[in-house]
CSV table of C-alpha atoms in Angstrom, one decimal:
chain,number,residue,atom,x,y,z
A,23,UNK,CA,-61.1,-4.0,40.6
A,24,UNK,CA,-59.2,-1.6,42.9
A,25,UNK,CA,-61.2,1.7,44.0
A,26,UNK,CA,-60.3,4.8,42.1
A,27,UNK,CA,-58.5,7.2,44.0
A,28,UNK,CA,-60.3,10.9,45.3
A,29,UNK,CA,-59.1,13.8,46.5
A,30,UNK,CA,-56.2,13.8,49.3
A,31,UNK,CA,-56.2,9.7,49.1
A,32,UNK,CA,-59.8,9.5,49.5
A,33,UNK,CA,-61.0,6.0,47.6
A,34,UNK,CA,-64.1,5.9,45.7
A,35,UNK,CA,-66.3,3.0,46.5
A,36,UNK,CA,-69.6,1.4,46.4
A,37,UNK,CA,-72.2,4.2,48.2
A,38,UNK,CA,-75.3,2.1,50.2
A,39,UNK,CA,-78.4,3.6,49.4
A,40,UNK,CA,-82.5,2.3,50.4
A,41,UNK,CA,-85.0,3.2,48.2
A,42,UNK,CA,-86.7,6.3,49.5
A,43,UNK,CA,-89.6,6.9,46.8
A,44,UNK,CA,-90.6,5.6,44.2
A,45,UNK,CA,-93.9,7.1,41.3
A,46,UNK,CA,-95.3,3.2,40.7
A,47,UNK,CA,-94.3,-0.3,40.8
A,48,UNK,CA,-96.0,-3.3,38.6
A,49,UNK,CA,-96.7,-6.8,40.5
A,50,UNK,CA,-93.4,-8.2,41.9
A,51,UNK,CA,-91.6,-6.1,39.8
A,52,UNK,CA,-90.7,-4.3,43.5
A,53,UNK,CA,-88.2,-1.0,44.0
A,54,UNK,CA,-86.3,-2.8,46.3
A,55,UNK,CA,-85.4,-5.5,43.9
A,56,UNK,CA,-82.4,-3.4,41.8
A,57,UNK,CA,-80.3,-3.3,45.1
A,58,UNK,CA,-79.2,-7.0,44.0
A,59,UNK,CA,-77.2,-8.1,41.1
A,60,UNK,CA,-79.1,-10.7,39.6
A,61,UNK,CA,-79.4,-11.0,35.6
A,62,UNK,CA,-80.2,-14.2,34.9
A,63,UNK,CA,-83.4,-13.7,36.9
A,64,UNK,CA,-85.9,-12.2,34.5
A,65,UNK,CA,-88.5,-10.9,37.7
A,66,UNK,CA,-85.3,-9.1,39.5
A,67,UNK,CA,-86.0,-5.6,38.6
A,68,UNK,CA,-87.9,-2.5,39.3
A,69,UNK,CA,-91.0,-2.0,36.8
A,70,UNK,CA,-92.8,1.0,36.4
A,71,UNK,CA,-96.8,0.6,36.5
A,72,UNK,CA,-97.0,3.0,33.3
A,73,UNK,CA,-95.1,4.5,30.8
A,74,UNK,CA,-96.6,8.0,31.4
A,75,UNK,CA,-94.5,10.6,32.9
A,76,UNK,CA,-93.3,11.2,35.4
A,77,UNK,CA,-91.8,7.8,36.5
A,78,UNK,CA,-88.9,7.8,38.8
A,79,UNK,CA,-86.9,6.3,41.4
A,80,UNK,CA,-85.5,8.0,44.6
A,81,UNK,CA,-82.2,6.4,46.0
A,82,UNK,CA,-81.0,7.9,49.6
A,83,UNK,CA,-77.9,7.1,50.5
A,84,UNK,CA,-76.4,6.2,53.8
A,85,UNK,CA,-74.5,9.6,54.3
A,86,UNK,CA,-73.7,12.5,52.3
A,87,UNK,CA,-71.0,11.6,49.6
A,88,UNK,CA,-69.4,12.8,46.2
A,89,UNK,CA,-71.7,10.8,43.8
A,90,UNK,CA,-69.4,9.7,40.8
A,91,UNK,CA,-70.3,7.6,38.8
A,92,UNK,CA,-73.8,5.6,38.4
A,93,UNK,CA,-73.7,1.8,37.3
A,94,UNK,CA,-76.6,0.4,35.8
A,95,UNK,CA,-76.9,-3.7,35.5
A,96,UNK,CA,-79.2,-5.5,33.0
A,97,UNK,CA,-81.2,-9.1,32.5
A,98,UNK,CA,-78.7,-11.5,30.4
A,99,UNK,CA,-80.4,-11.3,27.1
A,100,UNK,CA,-81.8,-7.9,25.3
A,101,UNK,CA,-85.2,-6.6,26.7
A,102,UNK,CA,-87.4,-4.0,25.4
A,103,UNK,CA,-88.3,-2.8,28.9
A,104,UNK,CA,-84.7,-1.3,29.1
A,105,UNK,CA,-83.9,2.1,29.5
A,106,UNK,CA,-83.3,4.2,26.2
A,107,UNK,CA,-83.6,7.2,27.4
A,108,UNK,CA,-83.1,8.5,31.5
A,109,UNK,CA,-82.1,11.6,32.9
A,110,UNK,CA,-80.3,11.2,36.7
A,111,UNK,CA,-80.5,14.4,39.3
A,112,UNK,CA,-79.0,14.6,42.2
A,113,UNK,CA,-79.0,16.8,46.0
A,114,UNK,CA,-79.0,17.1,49.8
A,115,UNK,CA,-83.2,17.2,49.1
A,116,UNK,CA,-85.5,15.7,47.4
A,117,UNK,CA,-87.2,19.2,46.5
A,118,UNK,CA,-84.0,20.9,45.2
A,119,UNK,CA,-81.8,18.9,42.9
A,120,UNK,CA,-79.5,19.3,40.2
A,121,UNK,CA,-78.8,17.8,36.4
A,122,UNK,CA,-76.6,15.4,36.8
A,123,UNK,CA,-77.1,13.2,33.9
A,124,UNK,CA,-78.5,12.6,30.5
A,125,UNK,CA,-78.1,9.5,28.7
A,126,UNK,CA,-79.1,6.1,27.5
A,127,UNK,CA,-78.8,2.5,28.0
A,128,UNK,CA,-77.6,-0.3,25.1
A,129,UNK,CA,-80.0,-3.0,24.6
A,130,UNK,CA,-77.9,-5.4,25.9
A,131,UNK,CA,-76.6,-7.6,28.3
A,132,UNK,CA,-73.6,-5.6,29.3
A,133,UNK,CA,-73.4,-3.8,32.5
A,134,UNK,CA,-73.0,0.3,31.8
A,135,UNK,CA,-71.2,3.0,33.8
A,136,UNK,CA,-72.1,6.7,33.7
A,137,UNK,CA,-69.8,9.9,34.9
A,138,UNK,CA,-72.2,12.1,37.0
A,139,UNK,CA,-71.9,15.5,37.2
A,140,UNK,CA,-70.8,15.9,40.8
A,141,UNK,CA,-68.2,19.6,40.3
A,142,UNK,CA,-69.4,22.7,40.0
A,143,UNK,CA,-66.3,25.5,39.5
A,144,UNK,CA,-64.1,22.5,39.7
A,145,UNK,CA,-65.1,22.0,43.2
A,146,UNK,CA,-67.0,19.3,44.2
A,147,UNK,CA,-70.1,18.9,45.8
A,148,UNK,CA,-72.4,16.1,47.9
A,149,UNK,CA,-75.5,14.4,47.7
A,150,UNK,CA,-78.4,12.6,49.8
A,151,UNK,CA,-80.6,11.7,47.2
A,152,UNK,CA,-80.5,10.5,44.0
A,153,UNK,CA,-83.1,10.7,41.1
A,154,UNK,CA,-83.5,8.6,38.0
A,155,UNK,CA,-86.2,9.9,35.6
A,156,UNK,CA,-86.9,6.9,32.7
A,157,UNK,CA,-88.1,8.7,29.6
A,158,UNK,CA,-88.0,6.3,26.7
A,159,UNK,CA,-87.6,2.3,26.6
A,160,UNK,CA,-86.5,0.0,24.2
A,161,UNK,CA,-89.8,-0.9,23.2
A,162,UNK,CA,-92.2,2.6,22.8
A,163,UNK,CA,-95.3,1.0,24.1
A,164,UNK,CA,-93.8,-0.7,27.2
A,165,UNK,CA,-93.0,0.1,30.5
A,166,UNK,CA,-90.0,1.1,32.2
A,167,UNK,CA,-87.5,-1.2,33.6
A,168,UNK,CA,-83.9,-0.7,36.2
A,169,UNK,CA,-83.1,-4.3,36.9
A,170,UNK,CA,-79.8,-3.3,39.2
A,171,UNK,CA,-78.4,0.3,40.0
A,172,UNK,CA,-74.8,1.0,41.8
A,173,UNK,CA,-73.4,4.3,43.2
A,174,UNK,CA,-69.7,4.6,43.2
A,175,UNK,CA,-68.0,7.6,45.0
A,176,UNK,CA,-66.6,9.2,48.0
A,177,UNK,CA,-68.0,9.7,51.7
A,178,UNK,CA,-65.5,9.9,54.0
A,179,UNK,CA,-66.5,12.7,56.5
A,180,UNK,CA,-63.2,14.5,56.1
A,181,UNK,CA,-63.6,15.0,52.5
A,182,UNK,CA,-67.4,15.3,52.2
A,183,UNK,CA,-67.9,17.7,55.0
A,184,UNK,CA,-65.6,20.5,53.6
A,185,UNK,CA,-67.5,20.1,50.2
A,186,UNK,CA,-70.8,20.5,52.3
A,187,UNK,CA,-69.8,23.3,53.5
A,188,UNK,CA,-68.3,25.4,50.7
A,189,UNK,CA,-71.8,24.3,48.9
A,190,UNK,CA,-73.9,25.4,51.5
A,191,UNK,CA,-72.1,28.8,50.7
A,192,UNK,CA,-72.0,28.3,46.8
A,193,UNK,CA,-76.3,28.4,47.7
A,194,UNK,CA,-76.6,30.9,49.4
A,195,UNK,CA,-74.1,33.2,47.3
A,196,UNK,CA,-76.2,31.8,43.9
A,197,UNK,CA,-79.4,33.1,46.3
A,198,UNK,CA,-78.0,36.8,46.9
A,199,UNK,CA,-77.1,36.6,42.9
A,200,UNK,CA,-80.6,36.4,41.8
A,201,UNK,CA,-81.7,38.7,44.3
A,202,UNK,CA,-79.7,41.4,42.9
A,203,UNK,CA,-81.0,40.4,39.7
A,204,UNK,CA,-84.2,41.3,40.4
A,205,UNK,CA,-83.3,44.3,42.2
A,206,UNK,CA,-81.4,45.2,39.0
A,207,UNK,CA,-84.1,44.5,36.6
A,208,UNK,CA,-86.7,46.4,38.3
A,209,UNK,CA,-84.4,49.3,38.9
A,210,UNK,CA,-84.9,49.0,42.8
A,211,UNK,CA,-80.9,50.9,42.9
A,212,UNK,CA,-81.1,51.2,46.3
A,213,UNK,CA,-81.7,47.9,47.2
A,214,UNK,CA,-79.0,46.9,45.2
A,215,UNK,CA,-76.6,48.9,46.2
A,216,UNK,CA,-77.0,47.9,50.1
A,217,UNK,CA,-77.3,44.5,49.3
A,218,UNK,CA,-73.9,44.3,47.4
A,219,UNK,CA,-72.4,46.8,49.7
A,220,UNK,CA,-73.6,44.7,52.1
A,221,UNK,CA,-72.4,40.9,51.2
A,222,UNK,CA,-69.9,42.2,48.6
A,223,UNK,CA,-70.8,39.7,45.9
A,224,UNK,CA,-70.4,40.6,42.3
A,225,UNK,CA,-73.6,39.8,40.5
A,226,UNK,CA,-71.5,39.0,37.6
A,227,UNK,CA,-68.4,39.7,35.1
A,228,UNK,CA,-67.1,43.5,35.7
A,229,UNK,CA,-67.8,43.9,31.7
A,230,UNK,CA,-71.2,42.4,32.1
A,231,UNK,CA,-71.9,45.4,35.1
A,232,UNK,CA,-70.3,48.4,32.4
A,233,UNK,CA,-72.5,46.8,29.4
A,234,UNK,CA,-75.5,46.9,31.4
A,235,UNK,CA,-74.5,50.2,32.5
A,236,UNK,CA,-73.8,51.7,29.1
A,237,UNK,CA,-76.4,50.0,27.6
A,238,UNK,CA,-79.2,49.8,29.8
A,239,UNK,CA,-78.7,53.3,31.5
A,240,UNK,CA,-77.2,55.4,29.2
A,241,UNK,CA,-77.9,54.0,26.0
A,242,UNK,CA,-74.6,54.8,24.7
A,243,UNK,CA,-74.3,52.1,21.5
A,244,UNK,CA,-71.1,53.9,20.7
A,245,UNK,CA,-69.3,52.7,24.1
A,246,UNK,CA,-71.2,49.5,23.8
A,247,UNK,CA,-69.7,47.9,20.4
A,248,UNK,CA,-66.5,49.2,21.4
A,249,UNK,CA,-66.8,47.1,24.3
A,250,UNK,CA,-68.3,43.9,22.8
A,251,UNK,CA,-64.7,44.9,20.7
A,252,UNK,CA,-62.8,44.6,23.6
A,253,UNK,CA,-64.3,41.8,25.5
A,254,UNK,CA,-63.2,39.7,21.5
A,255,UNK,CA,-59.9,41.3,22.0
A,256,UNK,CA,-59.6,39.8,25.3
A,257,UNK,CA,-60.7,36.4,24.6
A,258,UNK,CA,-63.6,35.9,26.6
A,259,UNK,CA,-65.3,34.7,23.6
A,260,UNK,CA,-63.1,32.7,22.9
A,261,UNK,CA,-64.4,29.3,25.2
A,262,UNK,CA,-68.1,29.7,23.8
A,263,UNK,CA,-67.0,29.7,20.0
A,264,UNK,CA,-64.8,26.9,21.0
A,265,UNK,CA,-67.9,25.2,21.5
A,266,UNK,CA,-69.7,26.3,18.3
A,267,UNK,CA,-69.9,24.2,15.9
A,268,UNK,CA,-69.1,24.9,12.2
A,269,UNK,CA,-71.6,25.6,10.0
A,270,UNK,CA,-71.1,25.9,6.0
A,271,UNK,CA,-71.7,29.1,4.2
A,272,UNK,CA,-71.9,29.2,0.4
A,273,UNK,CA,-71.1,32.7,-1.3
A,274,UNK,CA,-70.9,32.6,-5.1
A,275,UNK,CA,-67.4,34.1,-6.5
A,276,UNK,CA,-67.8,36.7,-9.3
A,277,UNK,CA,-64.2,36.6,-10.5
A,278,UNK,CA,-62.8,39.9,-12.7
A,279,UNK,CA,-63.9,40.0,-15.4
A,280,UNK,CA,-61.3,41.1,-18.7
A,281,UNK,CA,-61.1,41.2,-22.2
A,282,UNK,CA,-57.9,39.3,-23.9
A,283,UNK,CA,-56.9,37.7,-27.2
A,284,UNK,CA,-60.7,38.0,-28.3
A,285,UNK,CA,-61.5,35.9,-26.3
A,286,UNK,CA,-63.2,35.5,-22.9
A,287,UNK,CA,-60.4,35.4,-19.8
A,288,UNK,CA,-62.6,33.2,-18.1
A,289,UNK,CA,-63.6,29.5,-18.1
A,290,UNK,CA,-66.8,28.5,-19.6
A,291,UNK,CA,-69.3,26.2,-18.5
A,292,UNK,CA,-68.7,22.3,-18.4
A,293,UNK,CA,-68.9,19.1,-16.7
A,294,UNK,CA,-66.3,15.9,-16.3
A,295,UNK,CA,-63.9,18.8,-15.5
A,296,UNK,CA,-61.1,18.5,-12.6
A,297,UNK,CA,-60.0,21.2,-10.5
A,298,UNK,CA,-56.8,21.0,-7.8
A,299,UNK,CA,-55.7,23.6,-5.5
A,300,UNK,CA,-51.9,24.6,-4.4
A,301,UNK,CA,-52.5,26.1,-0.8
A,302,UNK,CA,-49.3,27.9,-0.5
A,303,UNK,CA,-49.7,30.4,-4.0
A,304,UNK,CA,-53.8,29.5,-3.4
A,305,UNK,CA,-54.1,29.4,-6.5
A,306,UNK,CA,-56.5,26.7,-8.4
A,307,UNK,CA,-55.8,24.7,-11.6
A,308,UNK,CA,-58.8,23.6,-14.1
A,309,UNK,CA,-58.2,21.3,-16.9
A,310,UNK,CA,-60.3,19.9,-19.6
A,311,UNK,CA,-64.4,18.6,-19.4
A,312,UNK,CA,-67.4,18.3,-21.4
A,313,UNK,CA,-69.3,21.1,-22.7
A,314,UNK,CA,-72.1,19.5,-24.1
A,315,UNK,CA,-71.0,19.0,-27.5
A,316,UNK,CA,-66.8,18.2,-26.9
A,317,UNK,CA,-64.1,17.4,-25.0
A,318,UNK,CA,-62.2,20.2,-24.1
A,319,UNK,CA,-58.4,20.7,-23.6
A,320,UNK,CA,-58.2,24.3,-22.1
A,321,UNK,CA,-56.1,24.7,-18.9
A,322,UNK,CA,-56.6,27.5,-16.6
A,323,UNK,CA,-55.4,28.9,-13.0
A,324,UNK,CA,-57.7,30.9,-10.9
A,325,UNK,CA,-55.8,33.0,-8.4
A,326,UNK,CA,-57.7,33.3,-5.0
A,327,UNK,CA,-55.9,36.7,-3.3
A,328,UNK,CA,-56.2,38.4,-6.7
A,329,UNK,CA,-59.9,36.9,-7.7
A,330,UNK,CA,-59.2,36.3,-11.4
A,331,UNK,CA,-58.7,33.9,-14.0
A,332,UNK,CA,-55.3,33.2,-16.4
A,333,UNK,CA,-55.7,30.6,-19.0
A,334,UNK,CA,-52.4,28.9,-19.0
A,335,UNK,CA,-53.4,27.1,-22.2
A,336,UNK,CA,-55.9,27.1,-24.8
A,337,UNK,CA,-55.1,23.6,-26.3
A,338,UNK,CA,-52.9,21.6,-24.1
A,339,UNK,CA,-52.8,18.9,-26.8
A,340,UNK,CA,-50.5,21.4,-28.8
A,341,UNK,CA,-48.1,22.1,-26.3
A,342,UNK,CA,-47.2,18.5,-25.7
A,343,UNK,CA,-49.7,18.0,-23.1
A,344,UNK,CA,-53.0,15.7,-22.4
A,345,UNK,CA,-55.5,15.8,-25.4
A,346,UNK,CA,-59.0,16.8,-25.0
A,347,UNK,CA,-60.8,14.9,-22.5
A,348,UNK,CA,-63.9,14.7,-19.5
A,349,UNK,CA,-63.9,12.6,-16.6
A,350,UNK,CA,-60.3,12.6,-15.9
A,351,UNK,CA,-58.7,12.9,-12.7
A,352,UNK,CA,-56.1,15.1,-11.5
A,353,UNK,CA,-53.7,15.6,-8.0
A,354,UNK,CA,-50.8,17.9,-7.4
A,355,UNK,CA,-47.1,17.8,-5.6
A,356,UNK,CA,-47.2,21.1,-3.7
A,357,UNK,CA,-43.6,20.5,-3.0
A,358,UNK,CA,-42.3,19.9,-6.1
A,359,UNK,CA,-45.2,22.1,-7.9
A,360,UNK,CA,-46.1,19.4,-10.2
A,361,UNK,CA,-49.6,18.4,-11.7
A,362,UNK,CA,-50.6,14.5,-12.5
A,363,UNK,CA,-53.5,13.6,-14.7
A,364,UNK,CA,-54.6,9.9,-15.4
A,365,UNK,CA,-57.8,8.6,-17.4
A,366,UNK,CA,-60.4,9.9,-19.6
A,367,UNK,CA,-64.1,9.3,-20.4
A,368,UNK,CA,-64.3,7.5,-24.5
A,369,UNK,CA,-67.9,7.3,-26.0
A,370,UNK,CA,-68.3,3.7,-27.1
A,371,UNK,CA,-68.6,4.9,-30.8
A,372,UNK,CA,-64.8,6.2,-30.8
A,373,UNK,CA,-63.5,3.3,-29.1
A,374,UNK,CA,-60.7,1.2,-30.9
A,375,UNK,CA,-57.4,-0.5,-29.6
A,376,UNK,CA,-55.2,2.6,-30.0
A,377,UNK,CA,-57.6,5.1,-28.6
A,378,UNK,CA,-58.2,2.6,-25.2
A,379,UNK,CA,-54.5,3.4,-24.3
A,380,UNK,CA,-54.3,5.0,-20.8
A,381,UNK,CA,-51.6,8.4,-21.3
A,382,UNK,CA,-50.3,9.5,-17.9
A,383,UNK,CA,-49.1,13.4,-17.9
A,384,UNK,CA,-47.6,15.6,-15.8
A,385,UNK,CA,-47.3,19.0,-15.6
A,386,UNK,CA,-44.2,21.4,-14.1
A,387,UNK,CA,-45.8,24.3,-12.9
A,388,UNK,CA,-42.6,26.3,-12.4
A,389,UNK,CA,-41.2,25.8,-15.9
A,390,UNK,CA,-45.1,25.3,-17.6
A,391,UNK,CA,-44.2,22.1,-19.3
A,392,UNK,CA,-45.7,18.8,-19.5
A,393,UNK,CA,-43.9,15.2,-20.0
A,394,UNK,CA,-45.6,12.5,-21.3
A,395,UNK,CA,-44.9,9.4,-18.2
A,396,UNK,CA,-46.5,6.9,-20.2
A,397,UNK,CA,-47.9,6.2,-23.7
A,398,UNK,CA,-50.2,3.1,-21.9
A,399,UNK,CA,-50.0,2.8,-18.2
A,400,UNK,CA,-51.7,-0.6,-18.8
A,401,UNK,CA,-48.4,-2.1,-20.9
A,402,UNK,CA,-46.3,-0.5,-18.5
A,403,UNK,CA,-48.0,-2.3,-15.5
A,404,UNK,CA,-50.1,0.6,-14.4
A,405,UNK,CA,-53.9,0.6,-14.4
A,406,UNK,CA,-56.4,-0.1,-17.7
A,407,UNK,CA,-57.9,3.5,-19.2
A,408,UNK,CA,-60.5,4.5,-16.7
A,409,UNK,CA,-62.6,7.4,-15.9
A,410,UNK,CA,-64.4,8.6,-12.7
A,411,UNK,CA,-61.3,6.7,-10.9
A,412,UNK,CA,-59.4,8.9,-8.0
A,413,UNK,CA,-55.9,9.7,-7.4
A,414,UNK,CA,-53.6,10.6,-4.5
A,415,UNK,CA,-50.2,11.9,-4.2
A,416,UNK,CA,-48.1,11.0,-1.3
A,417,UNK,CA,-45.2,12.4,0.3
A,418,UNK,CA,-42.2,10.8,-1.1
A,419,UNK,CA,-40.7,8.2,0.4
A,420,UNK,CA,-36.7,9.0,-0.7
A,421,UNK,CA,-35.6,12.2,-2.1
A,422,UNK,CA,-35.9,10.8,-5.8
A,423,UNK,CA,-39.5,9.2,-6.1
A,424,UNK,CA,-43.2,9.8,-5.6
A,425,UNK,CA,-45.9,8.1,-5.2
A,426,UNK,CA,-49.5,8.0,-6.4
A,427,UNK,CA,-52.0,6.2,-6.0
A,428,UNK,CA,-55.1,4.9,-8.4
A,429,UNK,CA,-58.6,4.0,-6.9
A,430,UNK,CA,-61.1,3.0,-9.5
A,431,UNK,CA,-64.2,0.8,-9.8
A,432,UNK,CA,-64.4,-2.3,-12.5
A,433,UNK,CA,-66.7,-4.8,-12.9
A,434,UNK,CA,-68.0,-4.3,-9.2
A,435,UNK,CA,-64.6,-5.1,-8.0
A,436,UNK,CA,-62.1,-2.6,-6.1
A,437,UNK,CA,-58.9,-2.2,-7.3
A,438,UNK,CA,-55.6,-0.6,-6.2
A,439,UNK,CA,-52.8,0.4,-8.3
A,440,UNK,CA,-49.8,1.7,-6.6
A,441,UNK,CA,-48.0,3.6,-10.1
A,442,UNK,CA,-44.6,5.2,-8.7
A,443,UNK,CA,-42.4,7.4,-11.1
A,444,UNK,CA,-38.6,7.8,-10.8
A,445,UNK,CA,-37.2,11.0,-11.7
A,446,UNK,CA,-33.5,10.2,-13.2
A,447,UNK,CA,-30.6,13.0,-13.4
């Protein structure tokens, strides 16, 4: 496998490390022993004398480098002394060493590489030493196991050596920061003052210094939110809500309520029903369900922007529409502004040959009509009269068809029926 290129030509390649320290070691199972490949030999690995924190191996390397990437090897068949659990750090010291890593190992046979943290700022930075912390093995009650470990990255002296030394600098600038912190904190002004006159390093964001001025000195809220106002104007929210992630809120609607025709301008309470949405007029279409005594055949649009209900149709049966039914399903055509419905939910003790025929429907939103499509979908090809089925609508394929499609459970079998409806004239 060819190296992978660095920085200015640099190659990444295999990093030669010794083992510098080590927490404990059981019986053969020696330190030294994951510095060769060797996985179909079962006693070639480091094991830990214990399971008990903290357990660890220290790597050094040869040289200073950009560690990138960590490359853990494994026995030939699954093993419950394997790593589920390891954290990696990394640093010039052993005392003083930074996150690099937090992950886990597959209980298999497969070797595993890891990316290891080695930018900060989107520059890069070196280390000597390298840490790996086991926290939790395949097997709870046994001990920890590294059977073969490889560094890959970068340590040519003309590419490390700059990093070095812009780190060394990144330190000490991150050292001045919290001193000013404290300074800050315990209103030593002064101090403050001539330290950052001094080194002229910001201790952080300008709108960070003006918050803490206005709110911490002054106490002006006023000037505060109509920073925190500003700084959302700006955008510098904007990464850590990028971040976020979404969380559901439920808020119960309380549409408007009016009076009309003597009777309620609202929906009522029922089951079985179906609902669709058109997202470009947001509005929402209801039709039909159960109320716990009949089927119902009431159709109704909720508008979203103006929070209120329109029944479109108290009986949809009389209008040449669906009859009364529950458990039906429904999709819309947002381009064409078209409704389909298929199916319906019979009680076994109203079930005969004419009443088992599947009706298909739809309904023209613009001109509030509705077409019969089919007496018995089943004669005509189509899908058996079914209930709690689902259908789809898909964009047309040519200018003068559409396509939907039927999804419904029988007999513990899966079925798909593609129905497609040809609009003549």
């Amino acid at each position: 496998m060819a190296a992978a290129a660095g920085p200015a030509g640099a190659e990444s390649r295999v990093l030669g490390y010794s083992l510098h320290r080590w927490s404990s070691f059981s019986s053969t199972y020696l330190p030294e022993n994951i510095l060769v490949d060797r996985p179909n030999d079962q006693s070639s690995r480091w094991s830990s004398e214990s399971n008990y924190p903290p357990q660890y191996l220290i790597l050094k390397l040869e040289r200073p480098a950009i560690v990138q990437s960590i490359t853990f090897g494994k026995y030939e068949k699954t093993h419950v002394c394997n790593l589920k659990k390891f954290k990696v750090f990394g640093g010039m010291n052993e005392e003083n060493m930074t996150d690099l890593l937090s992950s886990g190992l597959k209980n298999d046979y497969n070797k595993e590489t890891f990316t290891l943290k080695h930018k900060i700022d989107e520059q890069m930075f070196p280390c000597r030493f390298i840490k790996i912390v086991p926290l939790l093995s395949w097997g709870p009650s046994f001990n920890f196991s590294i059977w073969y470990v490889e560094l890959n990255g970068i340590d040519d002296p003309d590419v490390v050596q700059p990093c070095l030394n812009w780190y060394s600098k990144y330190r000490e600038q991150e050292a001045i920061r919290l001193c000013l912190k404290h300074f800050r904190q315990h209103n030593y002004t002064e101090a403050f003052e001539s330290l950052q006159k001094k080194t002229k390093i910001a201790l952080e964001h300008p709108m960070l210094t003006d918050l803490h001025d206005k709110l911490v000195l002054k106490g002006d809220f006023d000037a505060c939110e109509e920073l925190i106002e500003k700084a959302v104007n700006d955008g510098l929210f904007n990464q850590y809500i990028s971040q976020q992630e979404y969380k559901p809120r439920w808020g119960q609607i309380i549409p408007k309520s009016t009076k009309g025709d003597g009777e309620d301008s609202r929906p009522g309470m029922r089951g079985g029903h179906q609902m669709v949405i058109d997202v470009q007029t947001e509005t929402v279409y209801l039709f039909g369900g159960w109320d716990g005594t009949q089927d119902l055949a009431d159709f109704w649009a909720y508008s979203v922007k103006e929070n209120q209900w329109t029944c479109i149709s108290r009986d949809t049966e009389k209008e040449s529409g669906p009859s009364a039914r529950s458990c039906h399903k429904m999709c819309i055509d947002i381009q064409r502004r078209q409704i389909y419905t298929l199916g319906r939910y019979l009680d076994s003790s109203v079930r005969n040959s004419k009443s088992l025929k599947s009706d298909f429907y739809r309904y023209d939103i613009d001109t509030n009509t509705w077409m019969l499509l089919s007496e018995d979908t089943a004669a005509d090809g189509g899908p058996k009269l079914v209930f709690d089925h689902q259908v789809s609508h898909t964009h047309p394929p040519t200018a003068d068809s559409q396509r939907l499609k039927v999804s419904f459970d029988h007999s513990l079998c899966d079925f798909e029926v593609l129905c497609q409806v040809t609009e003549q004239g």
